[in-house]
JSON list of C-alpha atoms in Angstrom, two decimals:
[
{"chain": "A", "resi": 14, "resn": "UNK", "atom": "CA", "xyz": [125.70, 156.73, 156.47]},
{"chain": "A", "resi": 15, "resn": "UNK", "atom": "CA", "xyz": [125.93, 159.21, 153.51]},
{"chain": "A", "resi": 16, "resn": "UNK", "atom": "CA", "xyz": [128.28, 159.25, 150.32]},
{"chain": "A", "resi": 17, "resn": "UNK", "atom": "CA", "xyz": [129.46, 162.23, 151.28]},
{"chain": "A", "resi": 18, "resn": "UNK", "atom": "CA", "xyz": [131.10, 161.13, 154.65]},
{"chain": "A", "resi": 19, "resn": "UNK", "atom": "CA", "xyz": [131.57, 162.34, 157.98]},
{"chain": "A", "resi": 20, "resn": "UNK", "atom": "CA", "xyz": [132.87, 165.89, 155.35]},
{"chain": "A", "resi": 21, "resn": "UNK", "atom": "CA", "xyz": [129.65, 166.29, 154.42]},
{"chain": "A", "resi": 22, "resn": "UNK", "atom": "CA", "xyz": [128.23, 169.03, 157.20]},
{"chain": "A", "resi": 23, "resn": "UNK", "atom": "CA", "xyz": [130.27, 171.22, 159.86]},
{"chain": "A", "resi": 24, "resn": "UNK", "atom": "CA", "xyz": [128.41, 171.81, 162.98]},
{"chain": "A", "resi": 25, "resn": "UNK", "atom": "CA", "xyz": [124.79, 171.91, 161.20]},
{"chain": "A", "resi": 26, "resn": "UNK", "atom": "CA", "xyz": [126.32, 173.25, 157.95]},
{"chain": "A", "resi": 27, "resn": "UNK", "atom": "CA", "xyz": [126.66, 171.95, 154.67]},
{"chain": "A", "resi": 28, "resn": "UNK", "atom": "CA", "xyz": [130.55, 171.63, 153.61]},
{"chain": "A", "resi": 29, "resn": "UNK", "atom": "CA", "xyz": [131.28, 174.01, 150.91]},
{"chain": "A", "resi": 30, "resn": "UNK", "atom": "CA", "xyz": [132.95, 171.85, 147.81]},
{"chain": "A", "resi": 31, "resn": "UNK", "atom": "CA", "xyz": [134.68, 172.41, 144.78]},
{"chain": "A", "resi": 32, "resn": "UNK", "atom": "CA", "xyz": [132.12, 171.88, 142.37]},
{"chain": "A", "resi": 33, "resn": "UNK", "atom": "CA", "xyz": [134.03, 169.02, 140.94]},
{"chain": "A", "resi": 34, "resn": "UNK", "atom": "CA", "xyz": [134.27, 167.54, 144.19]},
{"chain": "A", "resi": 35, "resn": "UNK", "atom": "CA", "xyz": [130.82, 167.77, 144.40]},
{"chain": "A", "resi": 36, "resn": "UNK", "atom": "CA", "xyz": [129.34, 166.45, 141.58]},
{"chain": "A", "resi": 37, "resn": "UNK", "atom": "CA", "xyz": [131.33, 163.41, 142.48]},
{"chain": "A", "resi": 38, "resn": "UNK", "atom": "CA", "xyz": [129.42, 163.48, 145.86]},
{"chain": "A", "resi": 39, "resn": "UNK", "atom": "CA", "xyz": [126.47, 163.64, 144.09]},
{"chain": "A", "resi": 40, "resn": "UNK", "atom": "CA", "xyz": [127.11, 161.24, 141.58]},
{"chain": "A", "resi": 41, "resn": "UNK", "atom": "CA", "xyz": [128.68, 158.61, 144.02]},
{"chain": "A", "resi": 42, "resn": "UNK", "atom": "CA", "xyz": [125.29, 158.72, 146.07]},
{"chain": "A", "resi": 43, "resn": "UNK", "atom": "CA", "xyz": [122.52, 158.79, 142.92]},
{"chain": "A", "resi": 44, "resn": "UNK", "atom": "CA", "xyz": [124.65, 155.12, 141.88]},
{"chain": "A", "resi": 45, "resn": "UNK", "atom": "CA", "xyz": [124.22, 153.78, 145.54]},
{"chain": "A", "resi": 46, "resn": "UNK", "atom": "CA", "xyz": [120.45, 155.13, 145.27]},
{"chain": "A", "resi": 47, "resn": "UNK", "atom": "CA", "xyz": [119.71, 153.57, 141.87]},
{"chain": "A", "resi": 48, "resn": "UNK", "atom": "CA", "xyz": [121.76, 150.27, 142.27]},
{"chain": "A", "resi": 49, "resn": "UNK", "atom": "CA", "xyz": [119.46, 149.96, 145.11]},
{"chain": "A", "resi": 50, "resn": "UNK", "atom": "CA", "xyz": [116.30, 151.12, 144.34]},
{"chain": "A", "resi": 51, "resn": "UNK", "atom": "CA", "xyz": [116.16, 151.15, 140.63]},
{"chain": "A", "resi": 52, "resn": "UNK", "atom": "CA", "xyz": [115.53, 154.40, 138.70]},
{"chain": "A", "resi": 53, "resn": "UNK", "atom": "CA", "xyz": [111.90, 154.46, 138.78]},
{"chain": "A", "resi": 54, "resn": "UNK", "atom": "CA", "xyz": [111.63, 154.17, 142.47]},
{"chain": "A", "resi": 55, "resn": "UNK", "atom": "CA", "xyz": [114.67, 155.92, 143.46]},
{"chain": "A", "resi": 56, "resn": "UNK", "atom": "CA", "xyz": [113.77, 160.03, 144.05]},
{"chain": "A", "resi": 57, "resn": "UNK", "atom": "CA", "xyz": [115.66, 163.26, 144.42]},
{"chain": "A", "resi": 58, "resn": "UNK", "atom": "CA", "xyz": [114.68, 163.54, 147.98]},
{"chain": "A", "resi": 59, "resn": "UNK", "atom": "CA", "xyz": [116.39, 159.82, 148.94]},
{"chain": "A", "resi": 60, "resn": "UNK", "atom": "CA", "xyz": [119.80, 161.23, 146.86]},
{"chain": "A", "resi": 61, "resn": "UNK", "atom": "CA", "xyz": [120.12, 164.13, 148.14]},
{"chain": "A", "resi": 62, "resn": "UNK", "atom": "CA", "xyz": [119.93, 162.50, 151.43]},
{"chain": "A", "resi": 63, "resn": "UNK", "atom": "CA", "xyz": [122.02, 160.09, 150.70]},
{"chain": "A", "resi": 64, "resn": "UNK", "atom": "CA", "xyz": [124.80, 162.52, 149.57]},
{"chain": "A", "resi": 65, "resn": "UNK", "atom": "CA", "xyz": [123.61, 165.00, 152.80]},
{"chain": "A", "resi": 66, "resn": "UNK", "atom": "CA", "xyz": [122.68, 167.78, 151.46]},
{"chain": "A", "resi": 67, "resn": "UNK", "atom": "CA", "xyz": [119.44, 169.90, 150.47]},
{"chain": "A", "resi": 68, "resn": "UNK", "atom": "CA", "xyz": [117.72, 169.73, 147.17]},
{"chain": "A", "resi": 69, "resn": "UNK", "atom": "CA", "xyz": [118.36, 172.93, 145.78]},
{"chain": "A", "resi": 70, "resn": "UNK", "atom": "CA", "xyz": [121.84, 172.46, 145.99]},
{"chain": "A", "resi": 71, "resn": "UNK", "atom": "CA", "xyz": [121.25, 169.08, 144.29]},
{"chain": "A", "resi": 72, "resn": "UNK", "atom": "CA", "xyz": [119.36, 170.36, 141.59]},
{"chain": "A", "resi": 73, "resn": "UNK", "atom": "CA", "xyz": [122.42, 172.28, 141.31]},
{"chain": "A", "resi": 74, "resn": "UNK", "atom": "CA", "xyz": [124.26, 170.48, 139.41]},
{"chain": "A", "resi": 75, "resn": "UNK", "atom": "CA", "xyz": [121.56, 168.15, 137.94]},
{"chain": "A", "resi": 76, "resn": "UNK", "atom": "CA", "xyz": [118.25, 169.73, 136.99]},
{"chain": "A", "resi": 77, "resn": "UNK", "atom": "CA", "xyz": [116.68, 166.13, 136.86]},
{"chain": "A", "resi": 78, "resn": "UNK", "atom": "CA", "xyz": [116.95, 161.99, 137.67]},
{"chain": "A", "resi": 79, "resn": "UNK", "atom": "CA", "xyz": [117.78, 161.61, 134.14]},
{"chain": "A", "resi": 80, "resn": "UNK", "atom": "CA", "xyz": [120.48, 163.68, 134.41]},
{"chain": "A", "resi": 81, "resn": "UNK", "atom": "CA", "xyz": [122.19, 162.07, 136.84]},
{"chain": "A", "resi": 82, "resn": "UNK", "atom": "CA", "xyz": [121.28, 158.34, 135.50]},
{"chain": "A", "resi": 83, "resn": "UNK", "atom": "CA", "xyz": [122.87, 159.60, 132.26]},
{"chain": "A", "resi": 84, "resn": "UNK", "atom": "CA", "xyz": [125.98, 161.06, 133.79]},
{"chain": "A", "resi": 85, "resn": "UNK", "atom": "CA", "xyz": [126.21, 157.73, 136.02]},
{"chain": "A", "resi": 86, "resn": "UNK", "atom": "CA", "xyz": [126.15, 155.88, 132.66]},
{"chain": "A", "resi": 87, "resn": "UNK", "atom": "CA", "xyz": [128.23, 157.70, 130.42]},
{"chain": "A", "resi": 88, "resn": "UNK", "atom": "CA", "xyz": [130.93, 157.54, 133.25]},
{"chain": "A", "resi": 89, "resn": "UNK", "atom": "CA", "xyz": [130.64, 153.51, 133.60]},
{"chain": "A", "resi": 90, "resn": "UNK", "atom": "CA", "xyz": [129.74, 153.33, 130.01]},
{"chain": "A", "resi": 91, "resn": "UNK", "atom": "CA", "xyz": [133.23, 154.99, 128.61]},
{"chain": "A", "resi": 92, "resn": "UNK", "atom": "CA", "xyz": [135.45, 152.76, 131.65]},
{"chain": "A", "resi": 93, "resn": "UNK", "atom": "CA", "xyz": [134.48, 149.91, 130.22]},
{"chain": "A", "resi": 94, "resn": "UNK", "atom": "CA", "xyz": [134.98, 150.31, 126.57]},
{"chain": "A", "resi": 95, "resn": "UNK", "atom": "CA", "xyz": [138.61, 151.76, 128.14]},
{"chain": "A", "resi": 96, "resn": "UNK", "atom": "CA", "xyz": [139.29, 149.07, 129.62]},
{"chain": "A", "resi": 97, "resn": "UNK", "atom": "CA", "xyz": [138.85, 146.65, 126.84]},
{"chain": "A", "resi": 98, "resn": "UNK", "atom": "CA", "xyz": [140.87, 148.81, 124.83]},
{"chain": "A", "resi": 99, "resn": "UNK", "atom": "CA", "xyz": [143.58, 149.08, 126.74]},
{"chain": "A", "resi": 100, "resn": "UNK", "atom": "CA", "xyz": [143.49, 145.26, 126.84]},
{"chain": "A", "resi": 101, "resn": "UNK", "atom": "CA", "xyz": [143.89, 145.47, 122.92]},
{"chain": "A", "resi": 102, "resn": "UNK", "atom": "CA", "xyz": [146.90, 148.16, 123.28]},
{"chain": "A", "resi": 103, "resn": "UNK", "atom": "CA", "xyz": [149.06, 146.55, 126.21]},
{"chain": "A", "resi": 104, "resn": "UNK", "atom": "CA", "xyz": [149.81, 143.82, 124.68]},
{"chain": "A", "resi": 105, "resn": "UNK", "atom": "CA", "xyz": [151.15, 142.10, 121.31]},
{"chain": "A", "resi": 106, "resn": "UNK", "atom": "CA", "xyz": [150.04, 138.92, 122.77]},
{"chain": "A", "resi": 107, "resn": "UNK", "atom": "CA", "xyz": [146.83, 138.06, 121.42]},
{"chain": "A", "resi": 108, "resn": "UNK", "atom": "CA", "xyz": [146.30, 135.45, 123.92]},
{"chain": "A", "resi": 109, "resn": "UNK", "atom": "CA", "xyz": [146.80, 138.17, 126.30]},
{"chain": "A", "resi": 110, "resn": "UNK", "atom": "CA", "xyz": [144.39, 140.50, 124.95]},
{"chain": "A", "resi": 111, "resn": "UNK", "atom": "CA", "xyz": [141.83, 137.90, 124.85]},
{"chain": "A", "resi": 112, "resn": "UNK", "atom": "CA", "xyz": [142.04, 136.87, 128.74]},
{"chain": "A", "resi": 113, "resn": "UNK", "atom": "CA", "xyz": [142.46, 141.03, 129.34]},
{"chain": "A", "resi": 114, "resn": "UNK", "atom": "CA", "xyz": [139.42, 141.48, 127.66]},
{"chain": "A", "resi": 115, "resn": "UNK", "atom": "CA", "xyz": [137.19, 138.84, 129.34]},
{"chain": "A", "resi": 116, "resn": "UNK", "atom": "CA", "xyz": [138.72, 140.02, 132.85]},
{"chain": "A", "resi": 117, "resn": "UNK", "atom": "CA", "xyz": [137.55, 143.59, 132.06]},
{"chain": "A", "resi": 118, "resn": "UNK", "atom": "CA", "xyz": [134.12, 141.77, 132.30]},
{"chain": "A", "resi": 119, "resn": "UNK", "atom": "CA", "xyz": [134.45, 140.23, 135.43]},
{"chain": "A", "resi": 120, "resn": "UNK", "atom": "CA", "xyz": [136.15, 142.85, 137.07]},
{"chain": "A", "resi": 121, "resn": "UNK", "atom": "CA", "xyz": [133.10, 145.46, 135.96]},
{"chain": "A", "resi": 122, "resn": "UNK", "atom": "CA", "xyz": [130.57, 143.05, 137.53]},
{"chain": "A", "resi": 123, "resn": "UNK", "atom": "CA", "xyz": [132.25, 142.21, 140.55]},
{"chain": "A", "resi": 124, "resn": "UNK", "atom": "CA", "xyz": [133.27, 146.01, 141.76]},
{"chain": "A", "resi": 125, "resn": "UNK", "atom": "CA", "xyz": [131.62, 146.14, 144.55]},
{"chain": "A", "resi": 126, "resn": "UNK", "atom": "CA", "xyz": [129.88, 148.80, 143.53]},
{"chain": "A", "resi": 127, "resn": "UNK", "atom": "CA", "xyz": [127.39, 146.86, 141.33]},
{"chain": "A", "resi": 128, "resn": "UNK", "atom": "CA", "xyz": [127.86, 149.59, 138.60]},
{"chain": "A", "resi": 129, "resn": "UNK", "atom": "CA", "xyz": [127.41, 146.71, 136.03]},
{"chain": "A", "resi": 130, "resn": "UNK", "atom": "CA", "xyz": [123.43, 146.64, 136.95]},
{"chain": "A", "resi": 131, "resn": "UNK", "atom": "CA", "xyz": [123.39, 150.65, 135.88]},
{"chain": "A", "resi": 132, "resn": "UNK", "atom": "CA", "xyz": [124.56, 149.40, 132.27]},
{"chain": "A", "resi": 133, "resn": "UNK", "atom": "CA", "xyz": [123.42, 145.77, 131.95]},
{"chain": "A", "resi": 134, "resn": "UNK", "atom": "CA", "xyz": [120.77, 145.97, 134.11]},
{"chain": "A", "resi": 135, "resn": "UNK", "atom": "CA", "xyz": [118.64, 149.19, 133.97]},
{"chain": "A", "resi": 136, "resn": "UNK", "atom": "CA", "xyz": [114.57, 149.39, 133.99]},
{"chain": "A", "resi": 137, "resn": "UNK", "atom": "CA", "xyz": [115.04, 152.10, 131.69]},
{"chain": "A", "resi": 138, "resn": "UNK", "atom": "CA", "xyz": [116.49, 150.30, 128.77]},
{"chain": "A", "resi": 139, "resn": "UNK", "atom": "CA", "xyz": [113.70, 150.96, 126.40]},
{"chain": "A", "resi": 140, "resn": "UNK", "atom": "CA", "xyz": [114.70, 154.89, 126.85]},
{"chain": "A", "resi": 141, "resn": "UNK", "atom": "CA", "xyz": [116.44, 156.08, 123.89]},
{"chain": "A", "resi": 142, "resn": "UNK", "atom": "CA", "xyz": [118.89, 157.75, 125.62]},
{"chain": "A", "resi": 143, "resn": "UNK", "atom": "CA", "xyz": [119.64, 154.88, 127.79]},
{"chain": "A", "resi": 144, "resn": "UNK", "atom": "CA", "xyz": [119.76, 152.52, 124.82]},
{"chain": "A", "resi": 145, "resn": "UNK", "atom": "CA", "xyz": [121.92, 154.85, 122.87]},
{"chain": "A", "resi": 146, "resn": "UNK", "atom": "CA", "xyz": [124.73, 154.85, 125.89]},
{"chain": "A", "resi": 147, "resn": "UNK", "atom": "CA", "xyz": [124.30, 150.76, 126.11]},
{"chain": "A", "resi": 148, "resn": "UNK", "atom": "CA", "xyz": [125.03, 150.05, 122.46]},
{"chain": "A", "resi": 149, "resn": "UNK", "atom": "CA", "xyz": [128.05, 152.53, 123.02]},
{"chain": "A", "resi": 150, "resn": "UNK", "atom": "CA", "xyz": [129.51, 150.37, 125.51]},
{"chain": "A", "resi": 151, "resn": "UNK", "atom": "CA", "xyz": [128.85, 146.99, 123.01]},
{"chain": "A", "resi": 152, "resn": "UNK", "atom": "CA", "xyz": [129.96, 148.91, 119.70]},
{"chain": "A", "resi": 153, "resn": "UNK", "atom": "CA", "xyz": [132.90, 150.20, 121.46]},
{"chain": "A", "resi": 154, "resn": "UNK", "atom": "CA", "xyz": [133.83, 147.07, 122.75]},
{"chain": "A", "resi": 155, "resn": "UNK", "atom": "CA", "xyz": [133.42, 145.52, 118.77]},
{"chain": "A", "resi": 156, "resn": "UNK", "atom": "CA", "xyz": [135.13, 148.38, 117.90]},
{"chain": "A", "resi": 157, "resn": "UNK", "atom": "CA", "xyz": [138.33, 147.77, 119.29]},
{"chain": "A", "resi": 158, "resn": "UNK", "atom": "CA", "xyz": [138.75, 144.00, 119.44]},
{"chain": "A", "resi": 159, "resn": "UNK", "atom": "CA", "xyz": [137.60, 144.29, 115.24]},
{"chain": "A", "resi": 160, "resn": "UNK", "atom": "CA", "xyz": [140.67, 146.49, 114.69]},
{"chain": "A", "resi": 161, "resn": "UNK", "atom": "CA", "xyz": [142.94, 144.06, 116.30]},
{"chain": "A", "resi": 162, "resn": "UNK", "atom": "CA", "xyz": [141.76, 141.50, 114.53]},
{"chain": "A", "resi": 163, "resn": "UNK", "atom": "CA", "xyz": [141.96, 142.99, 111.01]},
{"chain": "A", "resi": 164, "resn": "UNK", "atom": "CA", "xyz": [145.51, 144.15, 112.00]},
{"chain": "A", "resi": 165, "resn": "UNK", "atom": "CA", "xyz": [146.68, 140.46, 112.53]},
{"chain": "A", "resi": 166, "resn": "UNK", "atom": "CA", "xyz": [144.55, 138.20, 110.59]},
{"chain": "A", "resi": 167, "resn": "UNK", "atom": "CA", "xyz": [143.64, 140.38, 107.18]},
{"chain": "A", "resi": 168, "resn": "UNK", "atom": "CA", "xyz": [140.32, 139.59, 107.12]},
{"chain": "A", "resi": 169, "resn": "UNK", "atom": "CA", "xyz": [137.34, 141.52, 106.12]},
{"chain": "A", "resi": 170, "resn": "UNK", "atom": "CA", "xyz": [136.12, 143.86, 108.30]},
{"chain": "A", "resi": 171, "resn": "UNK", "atom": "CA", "xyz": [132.58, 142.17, 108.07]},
{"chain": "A", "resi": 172, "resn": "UNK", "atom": "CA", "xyz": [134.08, 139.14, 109.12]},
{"chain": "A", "resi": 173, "resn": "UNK", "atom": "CA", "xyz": [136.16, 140.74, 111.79]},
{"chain": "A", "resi": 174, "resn": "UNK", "atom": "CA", "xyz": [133.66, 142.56, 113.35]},
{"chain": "A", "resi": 175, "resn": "UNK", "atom": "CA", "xyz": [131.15, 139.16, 113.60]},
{"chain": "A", "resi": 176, "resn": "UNK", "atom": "CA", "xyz": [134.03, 137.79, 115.39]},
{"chain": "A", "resi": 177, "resn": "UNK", "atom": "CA", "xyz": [134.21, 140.45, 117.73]},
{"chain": "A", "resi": 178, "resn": "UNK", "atom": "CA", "xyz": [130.98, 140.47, 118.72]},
{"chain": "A", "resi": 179, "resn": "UNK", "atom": "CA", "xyz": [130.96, 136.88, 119.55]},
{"chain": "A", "resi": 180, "resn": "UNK", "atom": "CA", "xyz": [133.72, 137.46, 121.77]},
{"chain": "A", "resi": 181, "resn": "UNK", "atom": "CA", "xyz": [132.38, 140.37, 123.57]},
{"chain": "A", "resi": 182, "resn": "UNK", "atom": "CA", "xyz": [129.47, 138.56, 124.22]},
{"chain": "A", "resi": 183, "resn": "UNK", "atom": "CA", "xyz": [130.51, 135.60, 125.44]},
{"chain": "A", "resi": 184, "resn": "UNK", "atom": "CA", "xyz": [132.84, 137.71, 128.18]},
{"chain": "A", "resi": 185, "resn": "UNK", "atom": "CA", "xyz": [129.55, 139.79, 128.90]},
{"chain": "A", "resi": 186, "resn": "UNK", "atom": "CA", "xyz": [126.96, 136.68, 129.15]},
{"chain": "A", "resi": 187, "resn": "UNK", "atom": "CA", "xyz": [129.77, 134.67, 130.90]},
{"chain": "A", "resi": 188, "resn": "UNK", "atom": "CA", "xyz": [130.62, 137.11, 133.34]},
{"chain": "A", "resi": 189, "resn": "UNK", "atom": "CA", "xyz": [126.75, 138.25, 134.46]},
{"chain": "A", "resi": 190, "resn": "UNK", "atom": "CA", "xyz": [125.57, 134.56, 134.62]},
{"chain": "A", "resi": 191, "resn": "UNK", "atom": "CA", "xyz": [129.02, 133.89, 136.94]},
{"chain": "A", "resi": 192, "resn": "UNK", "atom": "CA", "xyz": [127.56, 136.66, 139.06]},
{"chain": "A", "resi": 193, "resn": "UNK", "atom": "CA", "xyz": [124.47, 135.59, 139.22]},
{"chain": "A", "resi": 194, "resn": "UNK", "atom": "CA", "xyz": [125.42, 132.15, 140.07]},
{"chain": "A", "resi": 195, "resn": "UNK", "atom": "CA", "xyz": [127.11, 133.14, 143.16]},
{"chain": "A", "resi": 196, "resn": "UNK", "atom": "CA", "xyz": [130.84, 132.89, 142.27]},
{"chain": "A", "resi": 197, "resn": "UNK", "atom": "CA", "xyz": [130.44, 129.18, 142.55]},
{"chain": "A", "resi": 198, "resn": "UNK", "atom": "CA", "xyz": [133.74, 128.85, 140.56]},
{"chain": "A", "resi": 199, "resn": "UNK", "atom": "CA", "xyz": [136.55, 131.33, 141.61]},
{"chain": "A", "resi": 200, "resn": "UNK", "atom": "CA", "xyz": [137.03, 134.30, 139.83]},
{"chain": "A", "resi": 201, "resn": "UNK", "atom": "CA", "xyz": [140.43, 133.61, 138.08]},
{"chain": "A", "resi": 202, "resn": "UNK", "atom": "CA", "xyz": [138.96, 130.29, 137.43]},
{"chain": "A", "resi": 203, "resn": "UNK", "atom": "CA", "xyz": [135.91, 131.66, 135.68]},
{"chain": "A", "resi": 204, "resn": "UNK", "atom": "CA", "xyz": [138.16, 133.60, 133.81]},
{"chain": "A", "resi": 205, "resn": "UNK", "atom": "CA", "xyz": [140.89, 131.72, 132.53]},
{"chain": "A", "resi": 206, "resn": "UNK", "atom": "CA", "xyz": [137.61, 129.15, 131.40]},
{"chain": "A", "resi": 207, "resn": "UNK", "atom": "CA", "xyz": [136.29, 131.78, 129.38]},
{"chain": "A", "resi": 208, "resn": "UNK", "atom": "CA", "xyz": [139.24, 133.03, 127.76]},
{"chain": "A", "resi": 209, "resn": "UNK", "atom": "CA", "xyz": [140.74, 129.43, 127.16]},
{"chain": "A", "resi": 210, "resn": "UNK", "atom": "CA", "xyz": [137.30, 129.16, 125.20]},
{"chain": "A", "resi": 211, "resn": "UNK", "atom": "CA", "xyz": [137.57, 132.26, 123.30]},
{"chain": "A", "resi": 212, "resn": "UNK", "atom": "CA", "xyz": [141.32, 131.94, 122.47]},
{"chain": "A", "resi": 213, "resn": "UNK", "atom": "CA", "xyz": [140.77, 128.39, 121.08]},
{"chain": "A", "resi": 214, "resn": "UNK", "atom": "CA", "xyz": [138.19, 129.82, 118.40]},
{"chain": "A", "resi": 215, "resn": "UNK", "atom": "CA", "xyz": [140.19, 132.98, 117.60]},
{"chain": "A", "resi": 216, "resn": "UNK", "atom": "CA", "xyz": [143.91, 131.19, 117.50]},
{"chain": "A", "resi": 217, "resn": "UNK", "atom": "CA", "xyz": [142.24, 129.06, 114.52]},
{"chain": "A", "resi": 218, "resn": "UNK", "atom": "CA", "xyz": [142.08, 132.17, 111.97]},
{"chain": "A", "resi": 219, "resn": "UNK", "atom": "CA", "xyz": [146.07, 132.83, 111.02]},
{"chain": "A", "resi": 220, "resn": "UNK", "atom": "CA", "xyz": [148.36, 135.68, 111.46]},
{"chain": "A", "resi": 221, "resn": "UNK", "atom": "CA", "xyz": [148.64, 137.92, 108.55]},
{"chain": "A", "resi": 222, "resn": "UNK", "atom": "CA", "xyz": [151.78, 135.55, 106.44]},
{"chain": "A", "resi": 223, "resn": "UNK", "atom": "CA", "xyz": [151.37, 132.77, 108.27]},
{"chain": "A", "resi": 224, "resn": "UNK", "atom": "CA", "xyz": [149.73, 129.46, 106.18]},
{"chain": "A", "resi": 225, "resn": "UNK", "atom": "CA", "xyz": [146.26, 128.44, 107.46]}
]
């Protein structure tokens, strides 16, 4: 079975795609390659069978591994960060944002996909460009959730920003050790545990007005 699908090849020959629609081919069967394999033992020659086509027409659109690893993260890198924003945007609720923002976690490392291992788990993490696209995903994360926080509360941004971090990594620890655990407590569950946590630090620093 290949990522491209029963489209990929008409009676011997290779399917002519939009070169959009290809890259997405492409892309779709380097992350099934890589999740599986691992970047350092996943080749050219096992993606471009995956995705069923030839080489050449791989190399293509990416001259390199790297270049598709890096595409692969940069796409999983910026959902992520999305998603915890738009937990910080869709709601005035801070309660709200806070269980949002934890289930943006568990919903990234329970796709079925296993995107999360491109991001949390890569072999290549000591590249810099690797490193550089992780930290994005970490300071974007900060990034938001210290904005919110400085909007309601009035603290420092120093202050705000340790705060964020503590609860962006408690949703990422929480959510990779769940996995790893074997769902052994159900997903909403999990969730709801982690956020209850979270929320019961957070809801202790006052709204901007409002006495301590």
């Amino acid at each position: 079975m290949t990522a491209a699908g029963n489209g990929a090849q008409t009676a011997g020959r290779p399917t002519r795609l939009p070169r959009s629609a290809r890259r997405k081919q492409l892309l779709a069967a380097a992350q099934e390659v890589f999740v599986a394999q691992g970047y350092h033992a996943a080749a050219m020659d096992d993606i471009a069978e995956r995705a069923g086509v030839s080489k050449p027409v791989l190399y293509q659109h990416f001259p390199g591994k790297m270049d598709l690893y890096l595409a692969l993260l940069d796409t999983h890198c910026d959902a992520i960060v999305a998603q915890v924003q738009d937990a910080m945007r869709g709601t005035s609720d801070n309660k709200e944002r806070v269980s949002a923002s934890v289930r943006a976690y568990f919903d990234f490392v329970d796709h079925e996909s296993e995107a999360f291992r491109l991001v949390f788990e890569s072999d290549l993490r000591n590249d810099p460009a690797v490193r550089q696209r992780v930290e994005r995903v970490e300071q974007g994360c900060i990034a938001a959730i210290t904005d919110t926080i400085i909007s309601d509360t009035g603290v420092s941004r120093a202050h705000a920003e340790l705060l964020a971090s503590g609860l962006v990594g408690a949703a990422e620890t929480a959510a990779q050790f769940w996995l790893a655990g074997g769902r052994q407590v159900p997903k909403a569950e999990a969730e709801a545990l982690v956020a209850a946590l979270s929320w019961r630090g957070i809801a202790s620093f006052p709204l901007q007005g409002e006495s301590a």
